[in-house]
Amino acid sequence: MSVKIKVGVLGSTGAVGQRFCQLLAHHPWFEIAAVTASERSAGKRYADAVDWRLGTPIPEDVGNLRVIPTKSEHMLGDVKIVFSALPADVAKKVEAMYADDGFVVSSNAASYRMFDDIPLVIPEVNSEHLKLVNAQRDNRGWSGFIVTNPNCSTIMLVMTLKPLMPLGLTDVKVATMQAVSGAGYTGVPSMGILDNVVPYIGGEEEKMEIETLKLLGEFDGKKVVNASLTVSAICNRVPVIDGHTESVWVNVDATPERVKEAMASLPPLKGLPSAPEQPVIVREEDDRPQPRLDRDVYNGMSVTVGRVRKDVATGIKYTLMGHNTIRGAAGASILNAEMLVDLGLVK
Amino acid sequence: MSVKIKVGVLGSTGAVGQRFCQLLAHHPWFEIAAVTASERSAGKRYADAVDWRLGTPIPEDVGNLRVIPTKSEHMLGDVKIVFSALPADVAKKVEAMYADDGFVVSSNAASYRMFDDIPLVIPEVNSEHLKLVNAQRDNRGWSGFIVTNPNCSTIMLVMTLKPLMPLGLTDVKVATMQAVSGAGYTGVPSMGILDNVVPYIGGEEEKMEIETLKLLGEFDGKKVVNASLTVSAICNRVPVIDGHTESVWVNVDATPERVKEAMASLPPLKGLPSAPEQPVIVREEDDRPQPRLDRDVYNGMSVTVGRVRKDVATGIKYTLMGHNTIRGAAGASILNAEMLVDLGLVK
Amino acid sequence: MSVKIKVGVLGSTGAVGQRFCQLLAHHPWFEIAAVTASERSAGKRYADAVDWRLGTPIPEDVGNLRVIPTKSEHMLGDVKIVFSALPADVAKKVEAMYADDGFVVSSNAASYRMFDDIPLVIPEVNSEHLKLVNAQRDNRGWSGFIVTNPNCSTIMLVMTLKPLMPLGLTDVKVATMQAVSGAGYTGVPSMGILDNVVPYIGGEEEKMEIETLKLLGEFDGKKVVNASLTVSAICNRVPVIDGHTESVWVNVDATPERVKEAMASLPPLKGLPSAPEQPVIVREEDDRPQPRLDRDVYNGMSVTVGRVRKDVATGIKYTLMGHNTIRGAAGASILNAEMLVDLGLVK
Amino acid sequence: MSVKIKVGVLGSTGAVGQRFCQLLAHHPWFEIAAVTASERSAGKRYADAVDWRLGTPIPEDVGNLRVIPTKSEHMLGDVKIVFSALPADVAKKVEAMYADDGFVVSSNAASYRMFDDIPLVIPEVNSEHLKLVNAQRDNRGWSGFIVTNPNCSTIMLVMTLKPLMPLGLTDVKVATMQAVSGAGYTGVPSMGILDNVVPYIGGEEEKMEIETLKLLGEFDGKKVVNASLTVSAICNRVPVIDGHTESVWVNVDATPERVKEAMASLPPLKGLPSAPEQPVIVREEDDRPQPRLDRDVYNGMSVTVGRVRKDVATGIKYTLMGHNTIRGAAGASILNAEMLVDLGLVK
């Protein structure tokens, strides 16, 4: 790519927005040309507007950008793609305006995920759903379009379920142990989570149960037909900074060996800069995966699976773990955008 | 009780042994007359031998006792009951000797739990199993006997399952988030668990899956007939000091309201000093139970349940939490001993 | 005390307010008759208005009270003492009105601590400063008055410094490691403190450096003459829930043995319900005090000291620890009020 | 460097040994040719012998090496440098044998640090002390030699003190908040440090107080003359995985601006692969440095300083933070070896 594609980050000062800036800083295809935030921050240098909380310094180029307001009329004309790290309520209003104004919106927000004409995509799982983009433009009269990635805990789960579809997957139960970064920087008070577990994350279980069906569904040429599965989730917050761990039961007609082979064989995407060499890594040690040891594998873009074994009744149980703000959020949106470029959908 | 019953604590310097000493210090029925530990500690004052790690000071009377070796020939003659906080391998050898020598052994160790003639008991759940004591003495020619309590994570689970038996319980799936104290003081290195989850606890899943069937089984006058259930567990360690949290799915033919009513109605034991007024507390808040807020209710002897709701498929899902070293270990053994006294089995 | 004194808690729903309600619930002298909060909560049952975050249940009597607004005109007429857990900016305005309306205000807020006619008191240290109350009433024309307790980390430090005054104390350096509860429930985000230290707490160092001089000063019959000392503080936040630890260097002309003896001899207050039997506990173990093991001694009202030893240069170094929301906040205010009652200042 | 220098890692399976293997894996000058461990592990593949606990995978080349016993007679003949991550008692015996057999020993162990003829070196601070190597060989008749790096908390402190020597530094007081990784993988039990601070680390204060004087001393052509300073340390353990934070008071005759300028101007080493571009980074934000945000700057080889300000009495106070197992241990030894190569001392 001789000239980089100019991109913007919407909601660039929050926890996910910071991840976007970090991951895009040295991206071979994309160049951050605009960062947006609330009116209060507009006009400031990004480095002055943000309360940067990542373990690497603010990328210098990004730090020097002037923050602009999060409205499409302020977005620079030569920007092609905007990444949305907006909260759901803001995203609902704003993303449509960007799409209407011709921008490609790669969104991490939940607002549009479940609309029939909006692709909800994990590139290794259901990139064919991106064809919904045509219907979307027709329906809505937009010159741009919106593509979304799933909720963080859904992404990791579905990357391990996709390979099980040919093995007769019918039933999924999943208990999550989610990192505090999923709630944003001030989302979880330390007094609420030190030496503690919180057995509730608002809206999370519903997202896992519904998004999974769309992601594993088939695109029939016009629309996505949801997969026939039952999915039941129980979501918990634990004192971990990054990395969601999930205990999973599945009903499939296969041995643990067959399941492991299937998961490890989920094909990697060739040629996309953020795509991990191995999307699902299967480990044999009893005590893996662990967030602190496995979350950064392949720059945080792989999901690690362990303890795949026969269940006492029928079926299989296993544990999975992935980096929630990389593979589960900013990295997911960036990979979606790379896929769009690869498919020629960004012009 | 005008004169207190003299008791001993076997393995008194470890994490569970310390809990026994703490909980028995001001017990209305029992008086600690002997504390045992390895040969290395024998002869020392308990206060000098122990590396005390609880948030209340060492009880003065106990602190001044001289530690004796963990062999039945050293146990004082006027001791009636010995509480065992021994590791399983030591317990296997030693507890039988105590029973043979006429002592009532109330054990927290796993060694004898699954033998046909050894009662595995939660007093609120299956105190009728204590009748196995007669067969045990006949079989083994012991003048004393052994009574055991279940594994910590099993106890809490079974206290919530027992009320569901009349509702047609057939299938249980449970994912645990267990506190580090369950592994003993040096069991979990801080580097292994800070900012982390470990998805494995050796032997724990098997214990939950097997012990539950015996606990919910029926005593037919001679032996316990295991309950007909499938139980599948996935056990995880989280950075919590005390309090195991469990995400549970059950198949029962009942509404959430009926389930909550049944759990809250598990009858308390009358007249036993350590018995909680309400064995299972059902809360309505979305974000409860939590270890830090709920583990000390009724001195750590109650189990707290929350989020009882309909599952997407069939059945019910909920969350439970209990104090693993009190209700799940030392407190459980003490309550068993109180039940034995109440039934006239300690002479 | 045949009839209990009716008291109110101002700002009753915050972290310190909850501690007041917990500690006053079964108080032998005081009875909570009123709880206040912001307009938004007024009219609700306390149990419905509060997001209770302590490990013991909401006291039933308090839970059933109706919350009233935090203005003196709403306070019940038969209330004698109000405890203030208000933030400093609100306290500044409101506490004066209460005092003007005849209430005794025992405040944990910083707003009035450093005024010449407001007593800043730790009863074991400088109860004679309470005589400032007369000047205060004269100056301000109030029928009630305000008494304050110091900042949490100051209280613990000064309880260990007071006994060193006769030993020629001239210079104090202190580095603190403070618990997150000191910042209130939402004060410290978990992402900011898990696996981390924050080397800054706004205003804390100044409070320690200034309040100490007033607390150790002499009341000359009219006013307090500050002590002649230099105090230098460096304040840090660590991932601990309750309990501030402080590393201290002092210049005194005494051996470690003399220092330990002096600290352990700080006289307890006789007859006050919240006064600890031993205000400063000196331990000999190398690795004490520790927050988790020592913060609850004497119901959280004692300060524990350890590692008292000779410094390489001149002087002495040691470590201290105390419960920041009990001895360092709510418990401190309650003890002040008990002292006032004992001195006949509450009518 | 056309051909890499072959090196060995002594004690390669422990926490520091793993860091050596991680940091040396893609080193431009060095190639790991041998890894040693106890007899029990000898003969196994490194990947099978080690319980790898770092967040990056085991380097493949190293993972495939066969572990050899930690005795110099087993070391490969073409190895020039051995890095020692041995515990002090083993190091005492073993390192001398390696030096006697002609190896250059770059040691992180404490055993030889304080001997008159053994260089204790931080390359940015006192590389001229390496000239002690000649005396060492003469004295001991060794064909190789031993070079040591200081204790982790000393290194960071001294890197900030060195620039203050020309400003008249006379007195240092330092309170540390040290990460658990400093004690090795099993060194700090989670029950001891979750929600806790431990105010004691055996031997640590003495090391800081003594090593600092040697490091800041002058090499007079024959020996090192200790610096004239008083250093007093109080060492604490906090629930942080990596990164030691230190609260520091110094007596210098300079303004905070002058101190910051001096620290930021400590010259970087040119041409050494592990040397950070800026050895001491001075930040202006109130709340920095923080372990989680600053420990990985320049691959963990820089020390970050913040809050440099005037003290209430005389002098200056500030906070510093550095990565204890990189800059404070394995990285320090590697940098020492690079310096030796640069000086032509490795043949």
mmCIF file of C-alpha atoms in Angstrom, chain D residues 51-312:
data_model
loop_
_atom_site.group_PDB
_atom_site.id
_atom_site.type_symbol
_atom_site.label_atom_id
_atom_site.label_comp_id
_atom_site.label_asym_id
_atom_site.label_seq_id
_atom_site.Cartn_x
_atom_site.Cartn_y
_atom_site.Cartn_z
ATOM 1 C CA ASP D 51 7.420 -23.664 34.508
ATOM 2 C CA TRP D 52 7.430 -20.636 32.223
ATOM 3 C CA ARG D 53 5.576 -17.684 33.747
ATOM 4 C CA LEU D 54 6.215 -14.760 31.417
ATOM 5 C CA GLY D 55 3.648 -13.211 29.108
ATOM 6 C CA THR D 56 5.578 -14.037 25.939
ATOM 7 C CA PRO D 57 6.084 -17.613 24.715
ATOM 8 C CA ILE D 58 9.311 -19.540 25.426
ATOM 9 C CA PRO D 59 11.789 -18.590 22.700
ATOM 10 C CA GLU D 60 11.878 -21.599 20.395
ATOM 11 C CA ASP D 61 15.654 -22.002 20.175
ATOM 12 C CA VAL D 62 16.027 -21.860 23.925
ATOM 13 C CA GLY D 63 13.091 -24.176 24.499
ATOM 14 C CA ASN D 64 14.848 -26.887 22.528
ATOM 15 C CA LEU D 65 18.151 -26.729 24.430
ATOM 16 C CA ARG D 66 18.949 -29.591 26.800
ATOM 17 C CA VAL D 67 19.375 -28.387 30.364
ATOM 18 C CA ILE D 68 22.818 -29.097 31.849
ATOM 19 C CA PRO D 69 23.797 -29.167 35.540
ATOM 20 C CA THR D 70 25.016 -25.925 37.122
ATOM 21 C CA LYS D 71 28.668 -26.886 37.395
ATOM 22 C CA SER D 72 31.436 -25.303 35.425
ATOM 23 C CA GLU D 73 32.782 -28.645 34.198
ATOM 24 C CA HIS D 74 29.540 -29.174 32.236
ATOM 25 C CA MET D 75 29.627 -25.779 30.560
ATOM 26 C CA LEU D 76 30.346 -25.833 26.820
ATOM 27 C CA GLY D 77 33.861 -24.779 25.939
ATOM 28 C CA ASP D 78 32.874 -22.152 23.389
ATOM 29 C CA VAL D 79 30.707 -20.241 25.829
ATOM 30 C CA LYS D 80 32.386 -16.962 26.815
ATOM 31 C CA ILE D 81 29.941 -15.388 29.264
ATOM 32 C CA VAL D 82 27.670 -16.980 31.838
ATOM 33 C CA PHE D 83 24.788 -15.029 33.346
ATOM 34 C CA SER D 84 24.016 -16.046 36.899
ATOM 35 C CA ALA D 85 20.455 -16.098 38.178
ATOM 36 C CA LEU D 86 21.445 -18.398 41.004
ATOM 37 C CA PRO D 87 20.308 -18.049 44.614
ATOM 38 C CA ALA D 88 22.994 -16.454 46.772
ATOM 39 C CA ASP D 89 24.110 -19.618 48.587
ATOM 40 C CA VAL D 90 24.617 -21.595 45.381
ATOM 41 C CA ALA D 91 26.154 -18.632 43.592
ATOM 42 C CA LYS D 92 28.818 -18.310 46.289
ATOM 43 C CA LYS D 93 30.236 -21.713 45.479
ATOM 44 C CA VAL D 94 29.546 -21.997 41.800
ATOM 45 C CA GLU D 95 30.452 -18.606 40.379
ATOM 46 C CA ALA D 96 34.047 -18.808 41.624
ATOM 47 C CA MET D 97 34.466 -22.133 39.817
ATOM 48 C CA TYR D 98 33.243 -20.624 36.557
ATOM 49 C CA ALA D 99 35.609 -17.679 36.929
ATOM 50 C CA ASP D 100 38.451 -20.039 37.775
ATOM 51 C CA ASP D 101 37.690 -22.017 34.624
ATOM 52 C CA GLY D 102 37.991 -18.909 32.484
ATOM 53 C CA PHE D 103 34.405 -17.815 32.062
ATOM 54 C CA VAL D 104 33.231 -14.240 32.379
ATOM 55 C CA VAL D 105 30.511 -14.343 35.035
ATOM 56 C CA SER D 106 27.909 -11.599 34.924
ATOM 57 C CA SER D 107 26.015 -12.184 38.099
ATOM 58 C CA ASN D 108 22.737 -10.969 39.517
ATOM 59 C CA ALA D 109 23.401 -12.800 42.801
ATOM 60 C CA ALA D 110 24.304 -10.942 45.990
ATOM 61 C CA SER D 111 27.148 -13.242 47.045
ATOM 62 C CA TYR D 112 30.151 -11.382 45.676
ATOM 63 C CA ARG D 113 28.832 -7.840 45.402
ATOM 64 C CA MET D 114 30.583 -6.401 48.423
ATOM 65 C CA PHE D 115 34.046 -7.942 47.996
ATOM 66 C CA ASP D 116 36.738 -5.331 47.442
ATOM 67 C CA ASP D 117 37.975 -6.834 44.218
ATOM 68 C CA ILE D 118 34.602 -7.587 42.635
ATOM 69 C CA PRO D 119 33.050 -4.845 40.524
ATOM 70 C CA LEU D 120 29.495 -3.907 41.487
ATOM 71 C CA VAL D 121 28.338 -2.005 38.459
ATOM 72 C CA ILE D 122 25.563 -0.028 36.825
ATOM 73 C CA PRO D 123 27.111 0.921 33.462
ATOM 74 C CA GLU D 124 25.567 4.403 33.334
ATOM 75 C CA VAL D 125 26.801 5.069 36.884
ATOM 76 C CA ASN D 126 30.193 3.554 37.581
ATOM 77 C CA SER D 127 31.589 1.606 34.651
ATOM 78 C CA GLU D 128 35.099 2.637 35.695
ATOM 79 C CA HIS D 129 34.764 0.174 38.591
ATOM 80 C CA LEU D 130 35.114 -2.591 36.010
ATOM 81 C CA LYS D 131 38.856 -1.988 36.208
ATOM 82 C CA LEU D 132 38.744 -3.948 39.464
ATOM 83 C CA VAL D 133 38.751 -6.984 37.226
ATOM 84 C CA ASN D 134 42.512 -6.895 36.922
ATOM 85 C CA ALA D 135 43.063 -6.890 40.678
ATOM 86 C CA GLN D 136 40.492 -9.644 40.982
ATOM 87 C CA ARG D 137 42.354 -11.939 38.601
ATOM 88 C CA ASP D 138 45.645 -11.225 40.268
ATOM 89 C CA ASN D 139 44.294 -11.798 43.763
ATOM 90 C CA ARG D 140 42.454 -14.962 42.983
ATOM 91 C CA GLY D 141 44.458 -16.480 40.187
ATOM 92 C CA TRP D 142 41.378 -16.804 37.991
ATOM 93 C CA SER D 143 41.520 -16.845 34.225
ATOM 94 C CA GLY D 144 37.953 -15.559 34.083
ATOM 95 C CA PHE D 145 36.314 -13.060 36.410
ATOM 96 C CA ILE D 146 33.082 -12.042 38.125
ATOM 97 C CA VAL D 147 31.143 -8.844 37.608
ATOM 98 C CA THR D 148 27.987 -8.155 39.611
ATOM 99 C CA ASN D 149 24.993 -5.877 39.408
ATOM 100 C CA PRO D 150 23.255 -4.476 42.500
ATOM 101 C CA ASN D 151 20.053 -5.480 44.171
ATOM 102 C CA CYS D 152 16.949 -4.444 42.188
ATOM 103 C CA SER D 153 15.762 -1.623 44.438
ATOM 104 C CA THR D 154 19.314 -0.284 44.751
ATOM 105 C CA ILE D 155 19.831 -0.009 40.984
ATOM 106 C CA MET D 156 16.868 2.276 40.453
ATOM 107 C CA LEU D 157 17.683 4.417 43.430
ATOM 108 C CA VAL D 158 21.326 4.859 42.483
ATOM 109 C CA MET D 159 20.517 5.792 38.893
ATOM 110 C CA THR D 160 18.646 8.781 40.331
ATOM 111 C CA LEU D 161 21.273 9.578 42.985
ATOM 112 C CA LYS D 162 24.324 9.580 40.729
ATOM 113 C CA PRO D 163 23.328 12.881 39.042
ATOM 114 C CA LEU D 164 22.898 14.433 42.493
ATOM 115 C CA MET D 165 26.455 13.793 43.634
ATOM 116 C CA PRO D 166 27.769 17.049 42.144
ATOM 117 C CA LEU D 167 24.873 18.832 43.883
ATOM 118 C CA GLY D 168 26.164 17.952 47.324
ATOM 119 C CA LEU D 169 24.131 14.875 48.174
ATOM 120 C CA THR D 170 24.629 13.927 51.827
ATOM 121 C CA ASP D 171 21.589 12.118 53.093
ATOM 122 C CA VAL D 172 19.054 9.712 51.565
ATOM 123 C CA LYS D 173 15.901 8.263 53.021
ATOM 124 C CA VAL D 174 13.890 5.848 50.916
ATOM 125 C CA ALA D 175 10.693 3.866 51.484
ATOM 126 C CA THR D 176 10.093 1.179 48.880
ATOM 127 C CA MET D 177 6.910 -0.458 47.594
ATOM 128 C CA GLN D 178 8.236 -3.565 45.899
ATOM 129 C CA ALA D 179 6.633 -5.975 43.449
ATOM 130 C CA VAL D 180 6.102 -9.628 44.262
ATOM 131 C CA SER D 181 8.216 -10.841 41.344
ATOM 132 C CA GLY D 182 11.272 -9.723 43.260
ATOM 133 C CA ALA D 183 10.807 -12.690 45.576
ATOM 134 C CA GLY D 184 10.668 -15.300 42.817
ATOM 135 C CA TYR D 185 7.666 -17.202 41.598
ATOM 136 C CA THR D 186 6.701 -18.841 44.881
ATOM 137 C CA GLY D 187 8.246 -16.223 47.137
ATOM 138 C CA VAL D 188 5.106 -14.375 48.165
ATOM 139 C CA PRO D 189 1.939 -16.402 48.830
ATOM 140 C CA SER D 190 -1.215 -14.771 47.521
ATOM 141 C CA MET D 191 -2.845 -15.039 50.957
ATOM 142 C CA GLY D 192 -0.008 -12.902 52.276
ATOM 143 C CA ILE D 193 -0.317 -10.038 49.852
ATOM 144 C CA LEU D 194 -3.844 -9.755 48.386
ATOM 145 C CA ASP D 195 -5.497 -6.711 50.019
ATOM 146 C CA ASN D 196 -2.315 -6.263 52.038
ATOM 147 C CA VAL D 197 1.103 -4.694 52.489
ATOM 148 C CA VAL D 198 4.026 -6.546 54.088
ATOM 149 C CA PRO D 199 6.402 -4.073 55.749
ATOM 150 C CA TYR D 200 9.472 -6.271 55.574
ATOM 151 C CA ILE D 201 11.765 -7.879 52.999
ATOM 152 C CA GLY D 202 14.620 -9.834 54.540
ATOM 153 C CA GLY D 203 18.049 -8.295 53.904
ATOM 154 C CA GLU D 204 16.726 -5.712 51.458
ATOM 155 C CA GLU D 205 17.247 -2.606 53.549
ATOM 156 C CA GLU D 206 20.833 -3.554 54.360
ATOM 157 C CA LYS D 207 21.575 -4.123 50.666
ATOM 158 C CA MET D 208 20.219 -0.727 49.700
ATOM 159 C CA GLU D 209 22.138 1.004 52.457
ATOM 160 C CA ILE D 210 25.491 -0.660 51.762
ATOM 161 C CA GLU D 211 25.525 -1.216 48.009
ATOM 162 C CA THR D 212 24.673 2.425 47.351
ATOM 163 C CA LEU D 213 27.883 3.596 49.026
ATOM 164 C CA LYS D 214 30.051 1.325 46.889
ATOM 165 C CA LEU D 215 28.233 2.205 43.657
ATOM 166 C CA LEU D 216 28.637 5.934 44.234
ATOM 167 C CA GLY D 217 32.251 5.499 45.377
ATOM 168 C CA GLU D 218 35.361 6.493 43.428
ATOM 169 C CA PHE D 219 37.815 4.062 41.874
ATOM 170 C CA ASP D 220 41.203 5.399 42.914
ATOM 171 C CA GLY D 221 43.214 3.254 40.520
ATOM 172 C CA LYS D 222 43.376 0.309 42.887
ATOM 173 C CA LYS D 223 40.176 0.107 44.828
ATOM 174 C CA VAL D 224 36.795 1.707 45.303
ATOM 175 C CA VAL D 225 36.517 4.321 48.065
ATOM 176 C CA ASN D 226 32.947 4.350 49.341
ATOM 177 C CA ALA D 227 30.905 7.508 48.988
ATOM 178 C CA SER D 228 30.298 9.596 52.096
ATOM 179 C CA LEU D 229 26.564 9.416 52.489
ATOM 180 C CA THR D 230 23.985 8.211 54.912
ATOM 181 C CA VAL D 231 21.330 6.031 53.349
ATOM 182 C CA SER D 232 18.343 4.749 55.288
ATOM 183 C CA ALA D 233 15.799 2.391 53.730
ATOM 184 C CA ILE D 234 12.415 1.022 54.764
ATOM 185 C CA CYS D 235 11.310 -1.768 52.428
ATOM 186 C CA ASN D 236 7.726 -2.873 51.858
ATOM 187 C CA ARG D 237 6.055 -5.461 49.650
ATOM 188 C CA VAL D 238 2.849 -4.482 47.830
ATOM 189 C CA PRO D 239 0.410 -6.365 45.553
ATOM 190 C CA VAL D 240 2.118 -5.404 42.288
ATOM 191 C CA ILE D 241 3.525 -7.957 39.853
ATOM 192 C CA ASP D 242 6.436 -6.043 38.334
ATOM 193 C CA GLY D 243 7.894 -2.626 39.132
ATOM 194 C CA HIS D 244 9.350 -1.245 42.349
ATOM 195 C CA THR D 245 8.202 2.216 43.433
ATOM 196 C CA GLU D 246 10.298 4.262 45.865
ATOM 197 C CA SER D 247 9.492 7.406 47.877
ATOM 198 C CA VAL D 248 12.761 9.311 48.309
ATOM 199 C CA TRP D 249 14.054 12.225 50.390
ATOM 200 C CA VAL D 250 17.466 13.675 49.608
ATOM 201 C CA ASN D 251 19.496 16.500 51.048
ATOM 202 C CA VAL D 252 21.016 18.440 48.190
ATOM 203 C CA ASP D 253 21.804 22.057 47.690
ATOM 204 C CA ALA D 254 19.693 22.609 44.596
ATOM 205 C CA THR D 255 16.264 23.562 43.328
ATOM 206 C CA PRO D 256 13.793 20.963 42.060
ATOM 207 C CA GLU D 257 14.386 22.250 38.524
ATOM 208 C CA ARG D 258 18.122 21.707 38.850
ATOM 209 C CA VAL D 259 17.531 18.210 40.238
ATOM 210 C CA LYS D 260 15.186 17.276 37.404
ATOM 211 C CA GLU D 261 17.601 18.594 34.830
ATOM 212 C CA ALA D 262 20.470 16.659 36.397
ATOM 213 C CA MET D 263 18.523 13.403 36.476
ATOM 214 C CA ALA D 264 17.219 13.718 32.937
ATOM 215 C CA SER D 265 20.779 14.405 31.794
ATOM 216 C CA LEU D 266 22.340 11.183 33.030
ATOM 217 C CA PRO D 267 24.076 10.202 29.784
ATOM 218 C CA PRO D 268 22.822 7.179 27.890
ATOM 219 C CA LEU D 269 25.331 4.565 26.764
ATOM 220 C CA LYS D 270 25.943 4.669 23.061
ATOM 221 C CA GLY D 271 26.040 1.496 21.070
ATOM 222 C CA LEU D 272 25.026 -1.021 23.717
ATOM 223 C CA PRO D 273 21.945 -2.930 22.550
ATOM 224 C CA SER D 274 20.146 -3.019 25.921
ATOM 225 C CA ALA D 275 20.955 0.530 26.978
ATOM 226 C CA PRO D 276 17.872 2.779 27.102
ATOM 227 C CA GLU D 277 17.908 5.969 25.077
ATOM 228 C CA GLN D 278 17.156 7.824 28.269
ATOM 229 C CA PRO D 279 18.301 6.154 31.503
ATOM 230 C CA VAL D 280 16.224 8.389 33.794
ATOM 231 C CA ILE D 281 12.950 9.813 32.532
ATOM 232 C CA VAL D 282 11.539 12.736 34.506
ATOM 233 C CA ARG D 283 7.780 13.236 34.301
ATOM 234 C CA GLU D 284 5.800 16.289 35.324
ATOM 235 C CA GLU D 285 2.370 14.777 36.012
ATOM 236 C CA ASP D 286 1.318 14.665 39.658
ATOM 237 C CA ASP D 287 0.460 10.998 39.600
ATOM 238 C CA ARG D 288 3.472 9.446 37.889
ATOM 239 C CA PRO D 289 5.463 7.224 37.870
ATOM 240 C CA GLN D 290 3.179 4.206 38.191
ATOM 241 C CA PRO D 291 4.351 0.604 37.805
ATOM 242 C CA ARG D 292 1.645 -0.473 35.387
ATOM 243 C CA LEU D 293 2.077 2.529 33.105
ATOM 244 C CA ASP D 294 5.827 3.128 33.244
ATOM 245 C CA ARG D 295 7.598 -0.174 33.858
ATOM 246 C CA ASP D 296 7.914 -1.162 30.201
ATOM 247 C CA VAL D 297 9.320 2.100 28.840
ATOM 248 C CA TYR D 298 12.472 1.440 26.754
ATOM 249 C CA ASN D 299 11.885 -2.290 27.211
ATOM 250 C CA GLY D 300 11.926 -1.957 30.962
ATOM 251 C CA MET D 301 15.453 -0.501 31.087
ATOM 252 C CA SER D 302 14.670 3.111 32.089
ATOM 253 C CA VAL D 303 13.883 4.452 35.525
ATOM 254 C CA THR D 304 10.999 6.919 35.689
ATOM 255 C CA VAL D 305 11.002 9.758 38.212
ATOM 256 C CA GLY D 306 8.168 12.058 39.180
ATOM 257 C CA ARG D 307 6.951 14.487 41.809
ATOM 258 C CA VAL D 308 10.347 16.134 42.245
ATOM 259 C CA ARG D 309 9.622 18.984 44.644
ATOM 260 C CA LYS D 310 10.949 20.968 47.539
ATOM 261 C CA ASP D 311 10.688 19.328 50.924
ATOM 262 C CA VAL D 312 9.081 21.186 53.853
#
